[in-house]
Amino acid sequence: MRQRGSTGAPATIRDVARQAQVSVATVSRALSSPNLVREETRERVLSAAAELGYQPNRAARGLITGRTGNLGIVVPDLDNPFFTGVLKAVQAAAVQADYSVFVADSDEDPVVEEKLVRTMAQQVDGLIVCSPGLSDAPLLEVAAKSSLVLLNRMLPEVPAALMNAANGIEQLVAHLAELGHRRIAFLSGPDTSWSNTQRRTGLRAAAPKHGLTVTELGPYPPRYEGGVAAAEDVLGRGYTAVIAYNDVMALGVLARLREEGVRVPEDMSLTGFDDLVFAGLCDPAMTTVAMPVREAGRLAVELLLAGPGEDGAPVRQEWLDTKLVVRATTAPPR
């Protein structure tokens, strides 16, 4: 149980100073900058603090050290379970490191996103920007002044946790080709999305290898209603399979196809991307690509807390593997 100070209240820095027979300023230096005090004095302060059960006030400690004890994360859309999954992983890793997490949602608006990134970077000890749609310049500017990590975006000299979406879509294309599909539609996500660029890169590399004709449609909002609208563009066009930008969009496509009497996968195969929990629960269950969301969130916090490496050391930009998950929405074409 925590000890009490002379007044019966929780122990304060003054109680520790009195117990160690030093000044309050010396206690502060011993706890925040131990290299500034003699070892004997530091040991006396630490012993007194332990005996009294003293825990430095985070706000007061922040005034001394310039640290807040908080991390920040900016995401494009908290309605998308993909980003809530990232957030849960970031939160868990931050708590283990004794940090709190501030969250901001840009609602897929690059103007709002830039404002949030610039503001939050000044208020936290480090900032994670998840799948940003910003141009390079503001991100590089913030990274030059603050501790910044990108998740699913690559920029020179900025630490990043990256999910290999290009390889994931190559796995999807190979799966559909093996089933016998030859005409496929890809429902593109936002043009500003680095992840969408990665998907298109993988698609363009894989399609010729497997003799597939792939038509890129869109861009569409990466949401359920975006999938509903996209379904109108694939009906009656002779496509035997559709790859949606993400699972949420794929669910919208599935619903609209059902309304039009198009059976999945008997009449048309359909895949999502991300492997959200809904992909396994919908009817029929969705073939998709599993993204390493938890691993990416943990890695982003790790990169943030690691700080800058030694001079001349390469910035850590680590790739995480994706995995094809075959379920019931894909089958050989009729």
mmCIF file of C-alpha atoms in Angstrom:
data_model
loop_
_atom_site.group_PDB
_atom_site.id
_atom_site.type_symbol
_atom_site.label_atom_id
_atom_site.label_comp_id
_atom_site.label_asym_id
_atom_site.label_seq_id
_atom_site.Cartn_x
_atom_site.Cartn_y
_atom_site.Cartn_z
ATOM 1 C CA MET A 1 0.000 0.000 0.000
ATOM 2 C CA ARG A 2 1.232 3.499 -0.785
ATOM 3 C CA GLN A 3 2.670 5.345 2.242
ATOM 4 C CA ARG A 4 1.314 8.658 3.415
ATOM 5 C CA GLY A 5 3.101 11.940 3.896
ATOM 6 C CA SER A 6 3.207 13.944 7.118
ATOM 7 C CA THR A 7 -0.372 15.172 6.621
ATOM 8 C CA GLY A 8 -1.817 11.717 5.924
ATOM 9 C CA ALA A 9 -2.216 12.512 2.225
ATOM 10 C CA PRO A 10 -0.326 10.577 -0.478
ATOM 11 C CA ALA A 11 3.396 11.246 -0.332
ATOM 12 C CA THR A 12 4.603 14.312 -2.216
ATOM 13 C CA ILE A 13 7.957 15.425 -3.594
ATOM 14 C CA ARG A 14 8.369 17.582 -0.467
ATOM 15 C CA ASP A 15 7.951 14.508 1.746
ATOM 16 C CA VAL A 16 10.671 12.743 -0.235
ATOM 17 C CA ALA A 17 12.964 15.776 0.076
ATOM 18 C CA ARG A 18 12.398 15.911 3.842
ATOM 19 C CA GLN A 19 13.031 12.159 4.202
ATOM 20 C CA ALA A 20 16.208 12.275 2.083
ATOM 21 C CA GLN A 21 17.352 15.552 3.683
ATOM 22 C CA VAL A 22 17.797 17.312 0.361
ATOM 23 C CA SER A 23 16.026 20.110 -1.484
ATOM 24 C CA VAL A 24 12.923 19.640 -3.620
ATOM 25 C CA ALA A 25 14.986 20.659 -6.665
ATOM 26 C CA THR A 26 17.477 17.873 -5.924
ATOM 27 C CA VAL A 27 14.677 15.298 -5.740
ATOM 28 C CA SER A 28 13.362 16.529 -9.068
ATOM 29 C CA ARG A 29 16.808 16.244 -10.679
ATOM 30 C CA ALA A 30 17.438 12.819 -9.152
ATOM 31 C CA LEU A 31 14.194 11.468 -10.608
ATOM 32 C CA SER A 32 14.210 13.172 -14.014
ATOM 33 C CA SER A 33 17.935 13.709 -14.767
ATOM 34 C CA PRO A 34 19.898 11.363 -12.479
ATOM 35 C CA ASN A 35 23.177 12.164 -14.231
ATOM 36 C CA LEU A 36 23.023 15.674 -12.737
ATOM 37 C CA VAL A 37 23.313 14.529 -9.106
ATOM 38 C CA ARG A 38 25.902 12.521 -7.196
ATOM 39 C CA GLU A 39 25.275 8.785 -7.037
ATOM 40 C CA GLU A 40 25.103 8.828 -3.226
ATOM 41 C CA THR A 41 22.451 11.558 -3.296
ATOM 42 C CA ARG A 42 20.467 9.815 -6.007
ATOM 43 C CA GLU A 43 20.439 6.567 -4.040
ATOM 44 C CA ARG A 44 19.227 8.417 -0.940
ATOM 45 C CA VAL A 45 16.412 10.043 -2.917
ATOM 46 C CA LEU A 46 15.360 6.756 -4.544
ATOM 47 C CA SER A 47 15.387 5.009 -1.186
ATOM 48 C CA ALA A 48 13.192 7.714 0.366
ATOM 49 C CA ALA A 49 10.801 7.644 -2.595
ATOM 50 C CA ALA A 50 10.481 3.863 -2.369
ATOM 51 C CA GLU A 51 9.935 3.945 1.395
ATOM 52 C CA LEU A 52 7.179 6.546 1.070
ATOM 53 C CA GLY A 53 5.650 4.937 -2.026
ATOM 54 C CA TYR A 54 6.043 8.187 -3.909
ATOM 55 C CA GLN A 55 4.920 8.254 -7.561
ATOM 56 C CA PRO A 56 5.811 11.417 -9.532
ATOM 57 C CA ASN A 57 2.779 13.285 -10.848
ATOM 58 C CA ARG A 58 2.766 12.843 -14.629
ATOM 59 C CA ALA A 59 1.739 16.418 -15.343
ATOM 60 C CA ALA A 60 4.376 17.828 -13.013
ATOM 61 C CA ARG A 61 6.992 15.470 -14.419
ATOM 62 C CA GLY A 62 6.054 16.668 -17.886
ATOM 63 C CA LEU A 63 6.822 20.264 -16.899
ATOM 64 C CA ILE A 64 10.295 19.142 -15.855
ATOM 65 C CA THR A 65 11.143 16.738 -18.663
ATOM 66 C CA GLY A 66 9.098 18.186 -21.510
ATOM 67 C CA ARG A 67 7.407 14.797 -21.918
ATOM 68 C CA THR A 68 3.642 14.335 -21.736
ATOM 69 C CA GLY A 69 3.316 10.574 -21.319
ATOM 70 C CA ASN A 70 0.926 10.599 -24.277
ATOM 71 C CA LEU A 71 1.097 9.229 -27.815
ATOM 72 C CA GLY A 72 -1.209 10.215 -30.654
ATOM 73 C CA ILE A 73 -2.695 8.424 -33.647
ATOM 74 C CA VAL A 74 -4.563 9.904 -36.619
ATOM 75 C CA VAL A 75 -6.755 7.511 -38.620
ATOM 76 C CA PRO A 76 -8.882 8.109 -41.742
ATOM 77 C CA ASP A 77 -12.162 6.561 -40.613
ATOM 78 C CA LEU A 78 -13.074 5.040 -37.257
ATOM 79 C CA ASP A 79 -16.275 3.644 -38.781
ATOM 80 C CA ASN A 80 -14.035 1.195 -40.641
ATOM 81 C CA PRO A 81 -13.252 -1.765 -38.341
ATOM 82 C CA PHE A 82 -9.802 -2.034 -39.935
ATOM 83 C CA PHE A 83 -8.736 1.176 -38.221
ATOM 84 C CA THR A 84 -10.385 0.331 -34.910
ATOM 85 C CA GLY A 85 -8.336 -2.887 -35.002
ATOM 86 C CA VAL A 86 -5.164 -0.866 -35.501
ATOM 87 C CA LEU A 87 -6.188 1.451 -32.679
ATOM 88 C CA LYS A 88 -6.749 -1.417 -30.230
ATOM 89 C CA ALA A 89 -3.284 -2.775 -30.988
ATOM 90 C CA VAL A 90 -1.677 0.648 -30.572
ATOM 91 C CA GLN A 91 -3.536 1.194 -27.303
ATOM 92 C CA ALA A 92 -2.438 -2.169 -25.903
ATOM 93 C CA ALA A 93 1.218 -1.590 -26.783
ATOM 94 C CA ALA A 94 1.161 1.968 -25.443
ATOM 95 C CA VAL A 95 -0.366 0.937 -22.106
ATOM 96 C CA GLN A 96 2.363 -1.659 -21.645
ATOM 97 C CA ALA A 97 4.898 1.135 -22.048
ATOM 98 C CA ASP A 98 2.989 3.374 -19.583
ATOM 99 C CA TYR A 99 1.651 5.760 -22.218
ATOM 100 C CA SER A 100 -1.840 7.031 -22.887
ATOM 101 C CA VAL A 101 -3.169 7.408 -26.449
ATOM 102 C CA PHE A 102 -4.993 10.346 -28.025
ATOM 103 C CA VAL A 103 -7.031 9.503 -31.139
ATOM 104 C CA ALA A 104 -8.213 11.678 -34.024
ATOM 105 C CA ASP A 105 -10.353 10.754 -37.051
ATOM 106 C CA SER A 106 -9.838 12.739 -40.282
ATOM 107 C CA ASP A 107 -12.983 11.309 -41.933
ATOM 108 C CA GLU A 108 -11.005 10.676 -45.160
ATOM 109 C CA ASP A 109 -10.451 14.437 -45.584
ATOM 110 C CA PRO A 110 -6.801 15.354 -46.391
ATOM 111 C CA VAL A 111 -7.317 18.984 -45.308
ATOM 112 C CA VAL A 112 -8.645 17.914 -41.917
ATOM 113 C CA GLU A 113 -5.949 15.273 -41.688
ATOM 114 C CA GLU A 114 -3.131 17.788 -42.190
ATOM 115 C CA LYS A 115 -4.545 20.064 -39.501
ATOM 116 C CA LEU A 116 -4.866 17.149 -37.066
ATOM 117 C CA VAL A 117 -1.337 15.900 -37.757
ATOM 118 C CA ARG A 118 0.226 19.326 -37.257
ATOM 119 C CA THR A 119 -1.766 20.026 -34.079
ATOM 120 C CA MET A 120 -1.369 16.641 -32.404
ATOM 121 C CA ALA A 121 2.355 16.436 -33.144
ATOM 122 C CA GLN A 122 2.836 19.441 -30.825
ATOM 123 C CA GLN A 123 0.807 17.909 -27.994
ATOM 124 C CA VAL A 124 2.163 14.374 -27.651
ATOM 125 C CA ASP A 125 5.518 12.637 -27.287
ATOM 126 C CA GLY A 126 5.077 10.827 -30.592
ATOM 127 C CA LEU A 127 2.509 10.523 -33.359
ATOM 128 C CA ILE A 128 1.376 7.599 -35.533
ATOM 129 C CA VAL A 129 -0.325 8.537 -38.784
ATOM 130 C CA CYS A 130 -2.291 5.621 -40.185
ATOM 131 C CA SER A 131 -2.841 5.313 -43.964
ATOM 132 C CA PRO A 132 -2.541 9.073 -44.544
ATOM 133 C CA GLY A 133 -3.958 10.626 -47.689
ATOM 134 C CA LEU A 134 -1.772 13.722 -47.330
ATOM 135 C CA SER A 135 0.847 14.718 -49.858
ATOM 136 C CA ASP A 136 4.473 14.053 -48.919
ATOM 137 C CA ALA A 137 5.490 17.609 -48.035
ATOM 138 C CA PRO A 138 3.474 18.200 -44.821
ATOM 139 C CA LEU A 139 4.312 14.742 -43.487
ATOM 140 C CA LEU A 140 8.034 15.286 -44.077
ATOM 141 C CA GLU A 141 7.785 18.725 -42.486
ATOM 142 C CA VAL A 142 6.171 17.337 -39.333
ATOM 143 C CA ALA A 143 8.610 14.406 -39.242
ATOM 144 C CA ALA A 144 11.548 16.840 -39.284
ATOM 145 C CA LYS A 145 10.256 18.544 -36.110
ATOM 146 C CA SER A 146 8.514 15.745 -34.220
ATOM 147 C CA SER A 147 8.634 12.037 -33.466
ATOM 148 C CA LEU A 148 6.524 10.556 -36.278
ATOM 149 C CA VAL A 149 5.827 7.003 -37.470
ATOM 150 C CA LEU A 150 3.764 6.094 -40.517
ATOM 151 C CA LEU A 151 1.538 3.050 -40.733
ATOM 152 C CA ASN A 152 0.834 1.909 -44.305
ATOM 153 C CA ARG A 153 2.667 4.760 -45.989
ATOM 154 C CA MET A 154 6.313 4.921 -47.075
ATOM 155 C CA LEU A 155 8.361 8.107 -47.154
ATOM 156 C CA PRO A 156 12.151 8.494 -47.188
ATOM 157 C CA GLU A 157 13.728 8.806 -43.739
ATOM 158 C CA VAL A 158 10.453 8.312 -41.845
ATOM 159 C CA PRO A 159 10.008 5.145 -39.723
ATOM 160 C CA ALA A 160 7.114 3.021 -40.968
ATOM 161 C CA ALA A 161 5.132 -0.159 -40.267
ATOM 162 C CA LEU A 162 4.059 -1.479 -43.664
ATOM 163 C CA MET A 163 1.627 -4.243 -44.648
ATOM 164 C CA ASN A 164 2.428 -5.959 -47.924
ATOM 165 C CA ALA A 165 -0.820 -5.323 -49.782
ATOM 166 C CA ALA A 166 0.837 -5.795 -53.195
ATOM 167 C CA ASN A 167 1.738 -9.358 -52.356
ATOM 168 C CA GLY A 168 -1.728 -9.926 -50.896
ATOM 169 C CA ILE A 169 -3.451 -8.967 -54.121
ATOM 170 C CA GLU A 170 -1.006 -11.111 -56.093
ATOM 171 C CA GLN A 171 -2.210 -14.041 -53.982
ATOM 172 C CA LEU A 172 -5.826 -13.146 -54.799
ATOM 173 C CA VAL A 173 -5.108 -12.969 -58.527
ATOM 174 C CA ALA A 174 -3.321 -16.328 -58.474
ATOM 175 C CA HIS A 175 -6.285 -17.861 -56.621
ATOM 176 C CA LEU A 176 -8.826 -16.548 -59.139
ATOM 177 C CA ALA A 177 -6.675 -17.628 -62.094
ATOM 178 C CA GLU A 178 -6.381 -21.118 -60.653
ATOM 179 C CA LEU A 179 -10.180 -21.275 -60.469
ATOM 180 C CA GLY A 180 -10.331 -20.430 -64.169
ATOM 181 C CA HIS A 181 -11.306 -16.741 -64.164
ATOM 182 C CA ARG A 182 -10.034 -14.594 -67.038
ATOM 183 C CA ARG A 183 -12.006 -11.307 -66.858
ATOM 184 C CA ILE A 184 -11.768 -9.552 -63.522
ATOM 185 C CA ALA A 185 -12.802 -6.127 -62.255
ATOM 186 C CA PHE A 186 -10.841 -4.314 -59.524
ATOM 187 C CA LEU A 187 -12.858 -1.762 -57.549
ATOM 188 C CA SER A 188 -10.318 0.900 -56.666
ATOM 189 C CA GLY A 189 -10.187 2.817 -53.402
ATOM 190 C CA PRO A 190 -9.156 6.479 -52.974
ATOM 191 C CA ASP A 191 -6.554 7.826 -55.389
ATOM 192 C CA THR A 192 -4.749 9.438 -52.449
ATOM 193 C CA SER A 193 -4.352 6.098 -50.653
ATOM 194 C CA TRP A 194 -0.856 4.580 -50.634
ATOM 195 C CA SER A 195 -2.471 1.209 -49.854
ATOM 196 C CA ASN A 196 -4.603 1.502 -52.979
ATOM 197 C CA THR A 197 -1.471 2.197 -55.015
ATOM 198 C CA GLN A 198 0.124 -0.919 -53.562
ATOM 199 C CA ARG A 199 -2.894 -3.011 -54.500
ATOM 200 C CA ARG A 200 -2.851 -1.688 -58.073
ATOM 201 C CA THR A 201 0.888 -2.312 -58.329
ATOM 202 C CA GLY A 202 0.455 -5.931 -57.268
ATOM 203 C CA LEU A 203 -2.515 -6.341 -59.593
ATOM 204 C CA ARG A 204 -0.679 -5.022 -62.633
ATOM 205 C CA ALA A 205 2.306 -7.253 -61.932
ATOM 206 C CA ALA A 206 0.271 -10.419 -61.343
ATOM 207 C CA ALA A 207 -2.409 -10.245 -64.057
ATOM 208 C CA PRO A 208 -0.121 -10.775 -67.100
ATOM 209 C CA LYS A 209 1.632 -13.676 -65.392
ATOM 210 C CA HIS A 210 -1.682 -15.524 -65.135
ATOM 211 C CA GLY A 211 -3.180 -14.463 -68.472
ATOM 212 C CA LEU A 212 -5.924 -12.369 -66.864
ATOM 213 C CA THR A 213 -7.612 -9.271 -68.196
ATOM 214 C CA VAL A 214 -8.193 -6.896 -65.287
ATOM 215 C CA THR A 215 -10.244 -3.701 -65.559
ATOM 216 C CA GLU A 216 -9.695 -1.069 -62.885
ATOM 217 C CA LEU A 217 -12.887 0.780 -61.965
ATOM 218 C CA GLY A 218 -13.359 3.726 -59.656
ATOM 219 C CA PRO A 219 -12.167 5.305 -57.467
ATOM 220 C CA TYR A 220 -14.937 4.606 -54.964
ATOM 221 C CA PRO A 221 -15.332 5.607 -51.306
ATOM 222 C CA PRO A 222 -13.830 2.760 -49.228
ATOM 223 C CA ARG A 223 -17.158 2.218 -47.464
ATOM 224 C CA TYR A 224 -20.276 0.070 -47.731
ATOM 225 C CA GLU A 225 -22.110 2.627 -49.854
ATOM 226 C CA GLY A 226 -19.070 2.815 -52.121
ATOM 227 C CA GLY A 227 -19.445 -0.899 -52.769
ATOM 228 C CA VAL A 228 -23.162 -0.537 -53.509
ATOM 229 C CA ALA A 229 -22.377 2.130 -56.121
ATOM 230 C CA ALA A 230 -19.491 0.100 -57.565
ATOM 231 C CA ALA A 231 -21.736 -2.934 -58.087
ATOM 232 C CA GLU A 232 -23.678 -0.957 -60.684
ATOM 233 C CA ASP A 233 -20.493 -0.698 -62.763
ATOM 234 C CA VAL A 234 -19.842 -4.458 -62.864
ATOM 235 C CA LEU A 235 -23.332 -5.713 -63.648
ATOM 236 C CA GLY A 236 -23.777 -7.014 -67.167
ATOM 237 C CA ARG A 237 -20.177 -6.325 -68.227
ATOM 238 C CA GLY A 238 -19.006 -9.911 -68.531
ATOM 239 C CA TYR A 239 -16.761 -9.973 -65.487
ATOM 240 C CA THR A 240 -16.632 -13.346 -63.781
ATOM 241 C CA ALA A 241 -14.880 -12.090 -60.637
ATOM 242 C CA VAL A 242 -14.601 -8.828 -58.709
ATOM 243 C CA ILE A 243 -11.831 -7.742 -56.304
ATOM 244 C CA ALA A 244 -12.979 -4.969 -53.984
ATOM 245 C CA TYR A 245 -10.541 -2.512 -52.401
ATOM 246 C CA ASN A 246 -11.542 -3.661 -48.907
ATOM 247 C CA ASP A 247 -13.987 -5.897 -47.072
ATOM 248 C CA VAL A 248 -16.387 -3.077 -46.215
ATOM 249 C CA MET A 249 -16.753 -2.185 -49.889
ATOM 250 C CA ALA A 250 -17.106 -5.877 -50.787
ATOM 251 C CA LEU A 251 -20.050 -6.190 -48.396
ATOM 252 C CA GLY A 252 -21.802 -3.370 -50.247
ATOM 253 C CA VAL A 253 -21.143 -5.110 -53.575
ATOM 254 C CA LEU A 254 -22.485 -8.386 -52.189
ATOM 255 C CA ALA A 255 -25.704 -6.759 -50.999
ATOM 256 C CA ARG A 256 -26.332 -5.009 -54.317
ATOM 257 C CA LEU A 257 -25.627 -8.140 -56.381
ATOM 258 C CA ARG A 258 -28.086 -10.051 -54.241
ATOM 259 C CA GLU A 259 -30.754 -7.405 -54.886
ATOM 260 C CA GLU A 260 -30.190 -7.868 -58.636
ATOM 261 C CA GLY A 261 -30.474 -11.650 -58.397
ATOM 262 C CA VAL A 262 -26.761 -12.228 -59.094
ATOM 263 C CA ARG A 263 -25.609 -15.208 -57.066
ATOM 264 C CA VAL A 264 -22.180 -15.209 -55.410
ATOM 265 C CA PRO A 265 -20.159 -17.244 -56.239
ATOM 266 C CA GLU A 266 -22.323 -19.179 -58.736
ATOM 267 C CA ASP A 267 -22.760 -16.231 -61.126
ATOM 268 C CA MET A 268 -19.862 -14.055 -60.023
ATOM 269 C CA SER A 269 -16.954 -14.505 -57.607
ATOM 270 C CA LEU A 270 -16.163 -11.703 -55.170
ATOM 271 C CA THR A 271 -13.257 -10.961 -52.866
ATOM 272 C CA GLY A 272 -12.576 -8.382 -50.221
ATOM 273 C CA PHE A 273 -9.361 -7.258 -48.570
ATOM 274 C CA ASP A 274 -8.357 -6.879 -44.879
ATOM 275 C CA ASP A 275 -10.099 -9.944 -43.306
ATOM 276 C CA LEU A 276 -12.316 -8.011 -40.939
ATOM 277 C CA VAL A 277 -14.455 -10.070 -38.573
ATOM 278 C CA PHE A 278 -17.503 -9.396 -40.790
ATOM 279 C CA ALA A 279 -15.810 -11.129 -43.717
ATOM 280 C CA GLY A 280 -16.101 -14.456 -41.938
ATOM 281 C CA LEU A 281 -19.625 -13.807 -40.657
ATOM 282 C CA CYS A 282 -21.405 -12.666 -43.823
ATOM 283 C CA ASP A 283 -23.341 -15.115 -46.018
ATOM 284 C CA PRO A 284 -21.597 -16.436 -47.982
ATOM 285 C CA ALA A 285 -18.355 -15.972 -46.036
ATOM 286 C CA MET A 286 -15.925 -13.700 -47.867
ATOM 287 C CA THR A 287 -12.687 -14.731 -49.535
ATOM 288 C CA THR A 288 -10.208 -12.004 -48.630
ATOM 289 C CA VAL A 289 -6.633 -11.156 -47.653
ATOM 290 C CA ALA A 290 -5.712 -11.025 -43.977
ATOM 291 C CA MET A 291 -3.790 -7.889 -43.048
ATOM 292 C CA PRO A 292 -1.490 -8.072 -39.970
ATOM 293 C CA VAL A 293 -3.356 -5.315 -38.138
ATOM 294 C CA ARG A 294 -2.311 -6.193 -34.579
ATOM 295 C CA GLU A 295 1.303 -6.703 -35.544
ATOM 296 C CA ALA A 296 1.357 -3.383 -37.409
ATOM 297 C CA GLY A 297 -0.084 -1.475 -34.460
ATOM 298 C CA ARG A 298 2.435 -2.981 -32.053
ATOM 299 C CA LEU A 299 5.296 -2.326 -34.462
ATOM 300 C CA ALA A 300 4.268 1.311 -34.936
ATOM 301 C CA VAL A 301 4.439 1.916 -31.171
ATOM 302 C CA GLU A 302 7.758 0.083 -30.972
ATOM 303 C CA LEU A 303 9.221 2.279 -33.730
ATOM 304 C CA LEU A 304 7.874 5.402 -32.051
ATOM 305 C CA LEU A 305 9.347 4.585 -28.646
ATOM 306 C CA ALA A 306 12.661 3.473 -30.107
ATOM 307 C CA GLY A 307 13.304 7.014 -31.283
ATOM 308 C CA PRO A 308 15.951 7.995 -33.819
ATOM 309 C CA GLY A 309 18.782 5.540 -34.292
ATOM 310 C CA GLU A 310 22.468 6.327 -34.311
ATOM 311 C CA ASP A 311 23.730 8.810 -36.857
ATOM 312 C CA GLY A 312 24.057 7.122 -40.226
ATOM 313 C CA ALA A 313 21.875 4.158 -39.255
ATOM 314 C CA PRO A 314 19.056 3.395 -41.731
ATOM 315 C CA VAL A 315 15.551 4.399 -40.699
ATOM 316 C CA ARG A 316 13.450 1.349 -39.801
ATOM 317 C CA GLN A 317 10.734 0.675 -42.372
ATOM 318 C CA GLU A 318 9.506 -2.853 -41.737
ATOM 319 C CA TRP A 319 7.223 -4.948 -43.971
ATOM 320 C CA LEU A 320 4.674 -7.379 -42.548
ATOM 321 C CA ASP A 321 3.279 -10.323 -44.523
ATOM 322 C CA THR A 322 -0.310 -10.669 -45.698
ATOM 323 C CA LYS A 323 -2.168 -13.954 -46.210
ATOM 324 C CA LEU A 324 -4.894 -15.186 -48.553
ATOM 325 C CA VAL A 325 -7.994 -16.475 -46.753
ATOM 326 C CA VAL A 326 -10.203 -18.586 -49.041
ATOM 327 C CA ARG A 327 -13.865 -18.827 -48.076
ATOM 328 C CA ALA A 328 -17.140 -19.227 -49.942
ATOM 329 C CA THR A 329 -17.422 -16.203 -52.279
ATOM 330 C CA THR A 330 -15.017 -17.566 -54.887
ATOM 331 C CA ALA A 331 -15.582 -20.540 -57.180
ATOM 332 C CA PRO A 332 -14.866 -21.544 -60.814
ATOM 333 C CA PRO A 333 -16.781 -19.418 -63.346
ATOM 334 C CA ARG A 334 -19.818 -20.938 -65.036
#
